[in-house]
Short mmCIF file of C-alpha atoms and ligand atoms in Angstrom, two decimals:
data_model
loop_
_atom_site.label_atom_id
_atom_site.label_comp_id
_atom_site.label_asym_id
_atom_site.label_seq_id
_atom_site.Cartn_x
_atom_site.Cartn_y
_atom_site.Cartn_z
CA MET A 1 -55.68 -30.58 -45.45
CA ASP A 2 -54.29 -31.45 -48.98
CA ALA A 3 -53.61 -34.91 -49.51
CA ALA A 4 -49.89 -34.46 -50.89
CA LEU A 5 -49.04 -32.20 -47.86
CA GLU A 6 -50.74 -34.57 -45.30
CA ALA A 7 -48.73 -37.55 -46.63
CA GLY A 8 -45.71 -35.54 -46.33
CA LEU A 9 -46.28 -34.85 -42.54
CA ARG A 10 -47.22 -38.04 -41.56
CA ALA A 11 -43.79 -39.24 -43.31
CA GLY A 12 -41.51 -36.69 -41.68
CA HIS A 13 -40.70 -35.30 -44.66
CA PRO A 14 -40.14 -31.43 -45.15
CA VAL A 15 -43.11 -30.08 -46.39
CA PHE A 16 -44.10 -26.40 -47.31
CA PHE A 17 -47.69 -24.61 -46.48
CA VAL A 18 -48.80 -22.05 -48.19
CA ASN A 19 -51.74 -19.74 -45.98
CA PRO A 20 -54.51 -19.61 -47.90
CA GLY A 21 -56.03 -16.75 -45.60
CA ARG A 22 -53.29 -14.34 -45.96
CA ALA A 23 -55.06 -11.01 -46.15
CA PRO A 24 -54.05 -7.29 -46.67
CA ILE A 25 -53.30 -5.82 -43.37
CA GLU A 26 -55.78 -3.05 -43.76
CA ALA A 27 -58.63 -5.74 -43.88
CA VAL A 28 -57.69 -7.37 -40.89
CA ALA A 29 -55.63 -5.22 -38.58
CA ALA A 30 -59.09 -4.76 -36.43
CA SER A 31 -59.51 -8.26 -35.84
CA LEU A 32 -55.94 -9.07 -34.22
CA PRO A 33 -55.66 -9.50 -30.93
CA VAL A 34 -53.21 -6.59 -30.89
CA THR A 35 -52.67 -3.05 -32.39
CA LEU A 36 -49.79 -1.05 -33.37
CA ALA A 37 -50.76 0.97 -30.16
CA ASP A 38 -50.72 -1.53 -28.20
CA ILE A 39 -47.24 -2.86 -29.17
CA THR A 40 -45.86 0.91 -29.20
CA ALA A 41 -47.21 0.92 -25.61
CA ALA A 42 -45.19 -2.41 -24.95
CA LYS A 43 -42.06 -0.65 -26.60
CA ALA A 44 -42.73 2.39 -24.07
CA ARG A 45 -42.97 0.10 -21.14
CA LEU A 46 -39.25 -1.58 -22.13
CA ALA A 47 -37.76 1.99 -22.25
CA ARG A 48 -39.38 2.98 -19.23
CA PHE A 49 -37.69 0.49 -17.29
CA ALA A 50 -34.48 0.66 -18.88
CA PRO A 51 -32.52 2.67 -16.33
CA LEU A 52 -33.50 -0.19 -13.79
CA LEU A 53 -32.44 -3.09 -16.05
CA ALA A 54 -29.00 -0.61 -16.73
CA GLU A 55 -28.74 -0.52 -12.94
CA LEU A 56 -29.62 -4.15 -12.19
CA PHE A 57 -27.74 -5.80 -15.20
CA PRO A 58 -23.92 -5.04 -15.59
CA GLU A 59 -24.43 -6.08 -19.19
CA LEU A 60 -27.03 -3.88 -19.85
CA ALA A 61 -25.30 -1.14 -18.75
CA PRO A 62 -23.57 -0.15 -22.52
CA SER A 63 -26.97 -0.01 -23.90
CA GLY A 64 -28.43 1.82 -21.39
CA GLY A 65 -30.92 -1.00 -20.48
CA CYS A 66 -32.00 -1.22 -23.93
CA ILE A 67 -32.86 -4.88 -25.23
CA GLU A 68 -32.35 -5.13 -28.99
CA SER A 69 -30.57 -6.93 -31.56
CA PRO A 70 -28.34 -5.80 -34.99
CA LEU A 71 -29.40 -6.62 -38.26
CA LEU A 72 -26.35 -8.53 -39.68
CA PRO A 73 -25.40 -8.68 -43.47
CA VAL A 74 -24.50 -12.49 -43.62
CA PRO A 75 -22.07 -12.68 -47.09
CA VAL A 76 -20.82 -16.15 -46.95
CA LEU A 77 -24.06 -17.49 -46.22
CA ALA A 78 -25.75 -15.70 -49.09
CA ARG A 79 -23.21 -16.76 -51.35
CA ARG A 80 -23.41 -20.07 -50.84
CA LEU A 81 -27.45 -20.25 -50.64
CA GLN A 82 -26.70 -18.67 -53.79
CA ALA A 83 -24.61 -21.45 -55.21
CA ALA A 84 -27.48 -23.57 -53.94
CA GLY A 85 -29.98 -21.87 -56.15
CA LEU A 86 -31.17 -18.75 -54.26
CA PRO A 87 -31.92 -16.17 -57.08
CA SER A 88 -28.51 -13.85 -57.63
CA GLN A 89 -30.60 -10.74 -56.70
CA ASP A 90 -32.06 -11.98 -53.30
CA ARG A 91 -30.48 -10.51 -50.24
CA VAL A 92 -29.70 -12.24 -47.22
CA TYR A 93 -29.50 -10.73 -43.33
CA LEU A 94 -29.83 -11.95 -39.96
CA LYS A 95 -31.31 -10.61 -37.18
CA ALA A 96 -29.40 -11.55 -34.30
CA ASP A 97 -31.57 -11.87 -31.60
CA HIS A 98 -29.11 -15.20 -30.35
CA ALA A 99 -27.13 -12.20 -28.92
CA LEU A 100 -29.57 -10.37 -27.22
CA PRO A 101 -28.04 -9.67 -23.86
CA VAL A 102 -29.17 -11.37 -20.49
CA ALA A 103 -31.35 -13.96 -21.96
CA GLY A 104 -29.31 -15.03 -25.26
CA SER A 105 -32.50 -15.63 -27.11
CA VAL A 106 -35.81 -14.28 -28.56
CA LYS A 107 -37.57 -14.87 -25.07
CA ALA A 108 -35.54 -11.68 -24.08
CA ARG A 109 -37.91 -8.98 -25.06
CA GLY A 110 -41.04 -11.19 -24.61
CA GLY A 111 -39.96 -12.64 -21.28
CA LEU A 112 -38.89 -8.88 -20.08
CA HIS A 113 -42.18 -6.99 -20.89
CA ALA A 114 -44.17 -9.83 -19.20
CA VAL A 115 -42.03 -9.78 -16.16
CA LEU A 116 -42.27 -5.97 -16.14
CA ALA A 117 -45.96 -5.91 -16.63
CA VAL A 118 -46.30 -8.07 -13.28
CA ALA A 119 -43.90 -5.59 -11.57
CA GLU A 120 -45.13 -2.36 -12.25
CA ARG A 121 -48.86 -3.44 -11.50
CA LEU A 122 -47.32 -4.61 -8.42
CA ALA A 123 -45.52 -1.76 -7.79
CA LEU A 124 -48.42 0.81 -8.48
CA ALA A 125 -51.09 -1.45 -6.46
CA GLN A 126 -48.15 -1.22 -3.34
CA GLY A 127 -47.35 2.34 -3.91
CA LEU A 128 -43.85 1.71 -4.64
CA LEU A 129 -44.38 3.81 -7.97
CA THR A 130 -47.08 6.36 -8.00
CA GLY A 131 -47.49 6.83 -12.00
CA PRO A 132 -44.94 6.63 -15.06
CA ASP A 133 -43.26 9.75 -14.19
CA ASP A 134 -41.41 8.22 -11.20
CA ASP A 135 -37.67 6.76 -11.21
CA VAL A 136 -38.01 3.26 -11.89
CA ARG A 137 -35.07 2.97 -10.22
CA LEU A 138 -36.57 3.08 -6.81
CA LEU A 139 -37.74 -0.81 -7.39
CA ALA A 140 -33.84 -1.81 -6.94
CA GLU A 141 -34.23 -0.25 -3.45
CA PRO A 142 -34.22 -2.89 -0.30
CA ASP A 143 -37.73 -2.39 0.41
CA ALA A 144 -39.47 -3.28 -2.94
CA ARG A 145 -37.10 -5.95 -3.35
CA ALA A 146 -38.19 -7.21 0.09
CA PHE A 147 -42.15 -6.96 -1.30
CA PHE A 148 -41.02 -8.59 -4.74
CA SER A 149 -39.74 -11.77 -3.19
CA GLY A 150 -43.11 -12.13 -1.36
CA HIS A 151 -44.55 -13.03 -5.09
CA THR A 152 -43.50 -15.66 -7.19
CA LEU A 153 -43.31 -15.68 -10.88
CA SER A 154 -44.01 -19.26 -12.73
CA VAL A 155 -43.78 -20.38 -15.60
CA GLY A 156 -43.86 -23.70 -18.35
CA SER A 157 -40.99 -23.23 -20.57
CA THR A 158 -38.95 -25.73 -23.24
CA GLY A 159 -35.93 -23.74 -21.86
CA ASN A 160 -35.38 -20.87 -23.11
CA LEU A 161 -38.68 -18.61 -21.90
CA GLY A 162 -37.57 -19.76 -18.25
CA LEU A 163 -34.46 -18.74 -18.87
CA SER A 164 -35.54 -15.00 -19.85
CA ILE A 165 -38.49 -15.04 -17.12
CA GLY A 166 -36.10 -16.72 -14.52
CA ILE A 167 -33.17 -14.42 -15.06
CA PHE A 168 -35.09 -11.13 -15.64
CA GLY A 169 -37.32 -11.89 -12.42
CA ARG A 170 -34.65 -13.31 -10.15
CA GLY A 171 -32.90 -9.65 -11.20
CA LEU A 172 -36.07 -7.90 -9.71
CA GLY A 173 -36.01 -9.88 -6.45
CA PHE A 174 -39.38 -12.16 -7.48
CA ALA A 175 -39.20 -15.79 -6.63
CA VAL A 176 -39.26 -17.77 -9.75
CA THR A 177 -40.51 -21.31 -10.66
CA VAL A 178 -39.73 -22.34 -13.96
CA HIS A 179 -41.85 -25.79 -14.98
CA MET A 180 -39.62 -27.72 -17.46
CA ALA A 181 -40.52 -29.81 -20.09
CA ALA A 182 -38.54 -33.21 -20.58
CA GLU A 183 -36.91 -31.72 -23.92
CA ALA A 184 -35.13 -28.86 -21.69
CA ARG A 185 -31.43 -29.02 -21.91
CA ALA A 186 -29.42 -29.69 -18.57
CA TRP A 187 -27.36 -26.70 -19.02
CA LYS A 188 -30.20 -24.30 -19.01
CA LYS A 189 -31.75 -25.92 -16.13
CA GLU A 190 -28.24 -25.43 -14.47
CA LYS A 191 -28.42 -21.79 -15.36
CA LEU A 192 -31.77 -21.14 -13.71
CA ARG A 193 -30.85 -23.05 -10.56
CA GLY A 194 -27.49 -21.07 -10.55
CA VAL A 195 -29.77 -17.71 -10.53
CA GLY A 196 -31.87 -18.78 -7.90
CA ALA A 197 -34.82 -19.97 -9.30
CA THR A 198 -36.42 -23.61 -8.58
CA VAL A 199 -37.12 -25.89 -11.41
CA ILE A 200 -39.31 -28.55 -11.70
CA GLU A 201 -38.87 -31.00 -14.05
CA HIS A 202 -42.11 -32.70 -15.73
CA PRO A 203 -41.64 -36.13 -17.44
CA GLY A 204 -44.37 -35.39 -19.74
CA ASP A 205 -44.39 -32.95 -22.64
CA TYR A 206 -44.29 -29.18 -22.78
CA ALA A 207 -48.08 -28.96 -22.83
CA ALA A 208 -48.23 -30.81 -19.70
CA ALA A 209 -45.80 -28.36 -18.00
CA CYS A 210 -47.58 -25.34 -18.84
CA ALA A 211 -51.04 -26.95 -17.42
CA THR A 212 -49.61 -28.05 -14.21
CA ALA A 213 -48.23 -24.56 -13.51
CA ARG A 214 -51.09 -22.83 -14.94
CA GLU A 215 -53.51 -24.94 -12.41
CA GLU A 216 -51.32 -24.35 -9.56
CA ALA A 217 -51.37 -20.53 -10.07
CA ALA A 218 -55.29 -20.12 -10.52
CA HIS A 219 -55.56 -21.08 -6.68
CA ALA A 220 -52.86 -18.91 -5.52
CA THR A 221 -52.89 -15.13 -5.01
CA ARG A 222 -48.84 -14.22 -4.71
CA LEU A 223 -48.64 -16.83 -7.66
CA HIS A 224 -48.14 -14.87 -11.06
CA PHE A 225 -48.14 -17.49 -13.77
CA ILE A 226 -46.92 -16.18 -17.53
CA ASP A 227 -48.80 -18.38 -19.70
CA ASP A 228 -46.72 -18.97 -22.96
CA GLU A 229 -49.76 -19.76 -24.92
CA ASN A 230 -52.06 -17.01 -23.84
CA SER A 231 -50.19 -14.15 -22.66
CA LEU A 232 -51.11 -10.83 -24.47
CA ASP A 233 -47.91 -9.37 -22.41
CA LEU A 234 -45.63 -12.04 -23.56
CA PHE A 235 -46.89 -11.76 -27.23
CA LEU A 236 -46.53 -7.54 -26.82
CA GLY A 237 -43.10 -7.57 -26.09
CA TYR A 238 -42.21 -10.19 -29.00
CA ALA A 239 -43.91 -7.84 -31.28
CA VAL A 240 -41.65 -5.19 -30.36
CA ALA A 241 -38.98 -6.78 -32.05
CA GLY A 242 -41.10 -5.40 -35.29
CA LEU A 243 -40.83 -1.94 -34.56
CA GLU A 244 -36.90 -2.54 -34.71
CA LEU A 245 -37.13 -3.39 -38.32
CA PRO A 246 -38.20 -0.24 -40.30
CA GLN A 247 -35.27 1.83 -39.08
CA GLN A 248 -32.43 -1.04 -39.32
CA LEU A 249 -33.65 -1.89 -42.86
CA ALA A 250 -33.38 1.94 -43.85
CA ALA A 251 -29.90 1.70 -42.63
CA CYS A 252 -29.06 -0.95 -44.99
CA ARG A 253 -30.82 0.78 -47.61
CA ILE A 254 -33.56 -1.76 -48.16
CA ASP A 255 -36.95 -0.75 -49.35
CA VAL A 256 -39.82 -2.76 -48.24
CA ALA A 257 -42.24 -2.43 -51.44
CA PRO A 258 -44.68 -5.18 -53.56
CA ALA A 259 -41.45 -5.16 -56.29
CA SER A 260 -39.09 -6.01 -53.35
CA PRO A 261 -40.57 -7.81 -50.64
CA LEU A 262 -39.22 -8.64 -47.33
CA VAL A 263 -39.33 -12.32 -45.94
CA LEU A 264 -38.84 -12.87 -42.42
CA HIS A 265 -37.88 -16.85 -41.63
CA LEU A 266 -39.12 -17.15 -38.12
CA PRO A 267 -38.40 -20.49 -36.04
CA CYS A 268 -41.74 -21.59 -34.45
CA GLY A 269 -42.74 -23.23 -31.52
CA VAL A 270 -45.89 -22.55 -29.54
CA GLY A 271 -45.83 -19.92 -31.75
CA GLY A 272 -45.81 -16.88 -29.57
CA ALA A 273 -42.41 -15.32 -30.68
CA PRO A 274 -42.62 -15.86 -34.16
CA GLY A 275 -46.33 -14.54 -34.11
CA GLY A 276 -45.64 -11.52 -32.13
CA ILE A 277 -42.72 -10.76 -34.18
CA ALA A 278 -44.90 -11.41 -37.44
CA CYS A 279 -47.72 -9.05 -36.46
CA GLY A 280 -45.04 -6.11 -35.35
CA ALA A 281 -43.47 -6.54 -38.46
CA ARG A 282 -46.71 -6.84 -40.91
CA LEU A 283 -48.14 -3.66 -38.96
CA ALA A 284 -44.76 -1.77 -39.22
CA LEU A 285 -44.12 -2.30 -42.63
CA GLY A 286 -47.05 -3.16 -44.38
CA ASP A 287 -48.09 -6.21 -46.66
CA ALA A 288 -45.03 -6.34 -48.80
CA ALA A 289 -43.36 -7.79 -45.42
CA LEU A 290 -43.91 -11.81 -45.05
CA ALA A 291 -43.58 -13.73 -42.69
CA VAL A 292 -42.74 -17.58 -43.07
CA PHE A 293 -42.77 -20.06 -39.87
CA VAL A 294 -40.18 -22.95 -39.80
CA GLU A 295 -40.90 -25.90 -37.75
CA PRO A 296 -39.11 -29.37 -36.91
CA THR A 297 -40.57 -32.34 -39.20
CA GLN A 298 -41.61 -33.90 -35.87
CA ALA A 299 -43.34 -31.12 -34.24
CA PRO A 300 -45.19 -28.93 -37.07
CA ALA A 301 -47.46 -27.17 -34.31
CA LEU A 302 -48.45 -24.12 -35.71
CA LEU A 303 -48.44 -25.53 -39.38
CA LEU A 304 -50.82 -28.16 -38.11
CA GLY A 305 -53.09 -25.60 -36.62
CA LEU A 306 -53.47 -23.54 -39.45
CA ALA A 307 -53.46 -26.12 -42.36
CA THR A 308 -55.97 -28.13 -40.32
CA GLY A 309 -58.11 -25.31 -38.85
CA ARG A 310 -58.28 -27.09 -35.67
CA ARG A 311 -55.90 -24.57 -33.98
CA ALA A 312 -54.58 -25.75 -30.61
CA GLY A 313 -57.14 -28.90 -31.08
CA VAL A 314 -54.70 -30.62 -33.17
CA SER A 315 -51.24 -32.10 -31.84
CA ALA A 316 -48.03 -33.78 -33.91
CA ALA A 317 -49.27 -37.22 -32.34
CA ASP A 318 -52.65 -37.15 -34.44
CA TYR A 319 -50.51 -37.37 -37.34
CA GLY A 320 -48.11 -40.07 -36.07
CA LEU A 321 -45.29 -37.37 -35.47
CA THR A 322 -42.94 -37.70 -32.12
CA GLY A 323 -42.88 -33.96 -31.12
CA ARG A 324 -39.29 -34.89 -30.35
CA THR A 325 -36.49 -32.74 -31.98
CA VAL A 326 -32.94 -31.63 -31.65
CA ALA A 327 -34.40 -28.27 -31.67
CA ASP A 328 -35.24 -28.19 -27.84
CA GLY A 329 -37.02 -24.32 -28.36
CA LEU A 330 -39.38 -26.03 -31.07
CA ALA A 331 -40.31 -29.04 -29.07
CA VAL A 332 -43.95 -28.34 -29.12
CA ALA A 333 -46.54 -30.75 -30.22
CA ARG A 334 -49.52 -28.38 -30.10
CA PRO A 335 -49.66 -24.82 -31.00
CA SER A 336 -50.96 -21.79 -28.95
CA ASP A 337 -54.59 -21.02 -29.82
CA LEU A 338 -54.00 -17.31 -29.66
CA VAL A 339 -51.30 -17.59 -32.13
CA CYS A 340 -53.24 -19.43 -34.53
CA ARG A 341 -56.09 -17.03 -34.48
CA SER A 342 -54.02 -14.41 -35.06
CA MET A 343 -51.80 -16.11 -37.80
CA GLU A 344 -54.62 -16.95 -40.04
CA PRO A 345 -54.80 -13.76 -41.63
CA ILE A 346 -51.22 -13.08 -41.21
CA LEU A 347 -48.97 -15.69 -42.05
CA ASP A 348 -47.71 -16.55 -45.58
CA GLY A 349 -46.43 -19.94 -44.90
CA ALA A 350 -45.03 -22.59 -43.02
CA HIS A 351 -42.34 -25.33 -43.51
CA THR A 352 -40.85 -28.39 -41.91
CA VAL A 353 -37.00 -29.13 -41.50
CA PRO A 354 -35.52 -32.36 -40.40
CA ASP A 355 -33.08 -32.39 -37.31
CA ALA A 356 -30.19 -33.54 -39.57
CA ALA A 357 -30.65 -30.28 -41.83
CA MET A 358 -30.94 -28.17 -38.51
CA LEU A 359 -27.40 -29.62 -37.17
CA ALA A 360 -26.07 -28.97 -40.52
CA HIS A 361 -27.21 -25.18 -40.41
CA VAL A 362 -25.62 -25.06 -36.95
CA ALA A 363 -22.49 -26.15 -38.35
CA GLU A 364 -22.75 -23.54 -41.73
CA ALA A 365 -23.68 -20.71 -39.67
CA TRP A 366 -20.62 -21.26 -37.63
CA THR A 367 -18.36 -22.24 -40.26
CA ALA A 368 -19.49 -19.37 -42.46
CA GLU A 369 -20.18 -16.66 -40.53
CA ALA A 370 -18.65 -17.65 -36.86
CA LEU A 371 -22.38 -17.49 -35.44
CA ARG A 372 -23.13 -19.44 -32.26
CA LEU A 373 -26.64 -20.63 -32.91
CA GLU A 374 -28.76 -23.28 -31.40
CA PRO A 375 -30.67 -26.02 -34.11
CA ALA A 376 -33.77 -24.06 -33.60
CA ALA A 377 -32.12 -20.86 -34.60
CA ALA A 378 -30.25 -22.58 -37.14
CA ALA A 379 -33.74 -23.83 -38.83
CA ALA A 380 -33.97 -20.16 -40.15
CA LEU A 381 -31.35 -21.10 -42.58
CA ALA A 382 -33.42 -23.56 -44.44
CA GLY A 383 -36.08 -20.64 -44.99
CA PRO A 384 -34.88 -19.21 -48.19
CA LEU A 385 -34.55 -21.58 -50.50
CA ALA A 386 -37.77 -23.46 -49.15
CA VAL A 387 -39.78 -20.14 -49.82
CA ARG A 388 -38.45 -20.02 -53.36
CA ARG A 389 -39.13 -23.82 -54.57
CA ALA A 390 -42.37 -23.62 -52.90
CA GLY A 391 -43.05 -20.49 -55.29
CA LEU A 392 -44.73 -18.11 -52.92
CA PRO A 393 -47.05 -15.93 -55.05
CA ALA A 394 -45.66 -12.58 -53.48
CA LEU A 395 -42.36 -13.45 -54.28
CA ALA A 396 -42.63 -14.52 -57.95
CA ASP A 397 -40.09 -13.11 -60.10
CA ARG A 398 -38.97 -10.07 -57.47
CA PRO A 399 -35.76 -9.41 -55.86
CA ALA A 400 -36.61 -10.31 -51.91
CA THR A 401 -34.96 -9.28 -48.81
CA HIS A 402 -34.52 -12.63 -46.30
CA ILE A 403 -34.49 -12.46 -42.75
CA LEU A 404 -33.00 -14.73 -41.15
CA TRP A 405 -34.29 -14.63 -37.47
CA ALA A 406 -31.46 -16.24 -35.03
CA THR A 407 -33.81 -17.03 -32.43
CA GLY A 408 -31.03 -18.24 -29.77
CA GLY A 409 -27.79 -19.55 -29.17
CA SER A 410 -25.13 -17.11 -27.98
CA LEU A 411 -25.10 -18.40 -24.37
CA LEU A 412 -24.55 -22.39 -25.41
CA PRO A 413 -21.66 -23.52 -23.54
CA ASP A 414 -18.93 -24.75 -25.15
CA THR A 415 -18.77 -28.25 -24.60
CA VAL A 416 -22.67 -28.30 -25.50
CA PHE A 417 -21.97 -26.08 -28.87
CA ALA A 418 -19.07 -28.51 -29.73
CA GLU A 419 -20.95 -31.59 -29.33
CA LEU A 420 -23.79 -30.08 -31.90
CA LEU A 421 -20.92 -29.35 -34.32
CA ALA A 422 -19.55 -32.70 -34.10
CA LYS A 423 -23.12 -34.32 -34.77
CA ALA A 424 -22.65 -32.46 -37.95
CA GLY A 425 -19.17 -33.50 -38.81
CA ALA A 426 -17.74 -29.85 -37.87
CA ARG A 427 -15.65 -28.24 -35.02
CA LEU A 428 -15.20 -25.64 -32.73
C1 LIG B 501 -38.87 -20.25 -28.01
C2 LIG B 501 -37.98 -20.26 -29.06
C3 LIG B 501 -38.39 -20.52 -30.40
C4 LIG B 501 -39.90 -20.17 -31.04
O1 LIG B 501 -40.68 -19.22 -29.96
P1 LIG B 501 -42.52 -19.90 -29.76
O2 LIG B 501 -43.04 -18.88 -28.90
O3 LIG B 501 -42.34 -21.07 -28.89
O4 LIG B 501 -43.05 -19.98 -30.94
C5 LIG B 501 -37.80 -20.29 -31.34
N1 LIG B 501 -36.03 -20.17 -31.11
C6 LIG B 501 -35.79 -20.10 -30.01
C7 LIG B 501 -34.40 -20.48 -29.92
C8 LIG B 501 -36.51 -20.43 -29.07
O5 LIG B 501 -35.95 -20.59 -27.45
#
């Protein structure tokens, strides 16, 4: 690793890593863990089960069971960023995954897809469904629910993945056990217990919570562990978000081309959600779609995995960093090996943001655009100026469109949100 980068990391300063491995999609598509066809199949699975979801979750009735988020203009934020030095020809949008129904975070698509993959496999094996043309609403019948209740889904989570798997899994009738890291917020645990999930708290870090859950599931038959670090079904569910973009961009008259690149600003924890989105977007939009990850200064997991080439073999602690952050969704010290491998040719860069800046961005998103974001999501606001300062070669003097990927926050209780705002000197 570059000496200046290492010194900055160790000091807990914000740093920017430009990924030297970034390669044209044509050259690397065959070596990625997922293909465009796999992602399209994941999207088809979500669509196939939409009628069941619309029946099980009242808040999904309006969308017919479809889990998608809008791409929003954020004119006030854009003006503020321009006043702070963003080139005036750059445009800024926000992908509103914080408002995804049911789960309230970017984990909605991935978690739901992973749960549905288990449910579909079990239902086919049990004869509850016989093929893709069956009415999936059969799975809302008492016999199907009784069958699912004999199976347990388990997951290790910093919070939001547990919420997604817990709410969707319980909705289908599964038993759910969520292994929570110490960092997980009390309101997320309470919400999970409220839907009937079992929450097990681990004193150690996130990787420890995952390891326990993985170990336990290896020896059980009716226990299905959804592995945040290795699950392709999760990754594919996240990647479906990338396929939402072409149409939404076209509707905003945004042309993604080398002369007018697109930059996705993706908050990153273990890497699955941003990695899946980056893969989906690059496959759907081509090489002018850039992906830049945002991580806490104390928990730069993916940045370390790529910058050192050590993938999951490196940890924040190796660089004297605590792994602790106000951005609970990003409190991950060690990256996913699967995601490191797939990001080596895809990622454009990764940078770090201190907690205080994330809190300031929570307040800014609220005062400027009335958006309720958790710190992890608000970290994306640091992206546009960071990439311009870093001078990414693909951007040069070209006008870019920035998408701030708002990864979570709409379910934050008022009291919790007010406390976050207070820390940044703002008010609800
Ligand atoms: C989980 C999460 C992320 C990052 O996803 P990873 O798959 O852990 O990298 C970002 N923001 C929020 C709010 C999250 O919950």
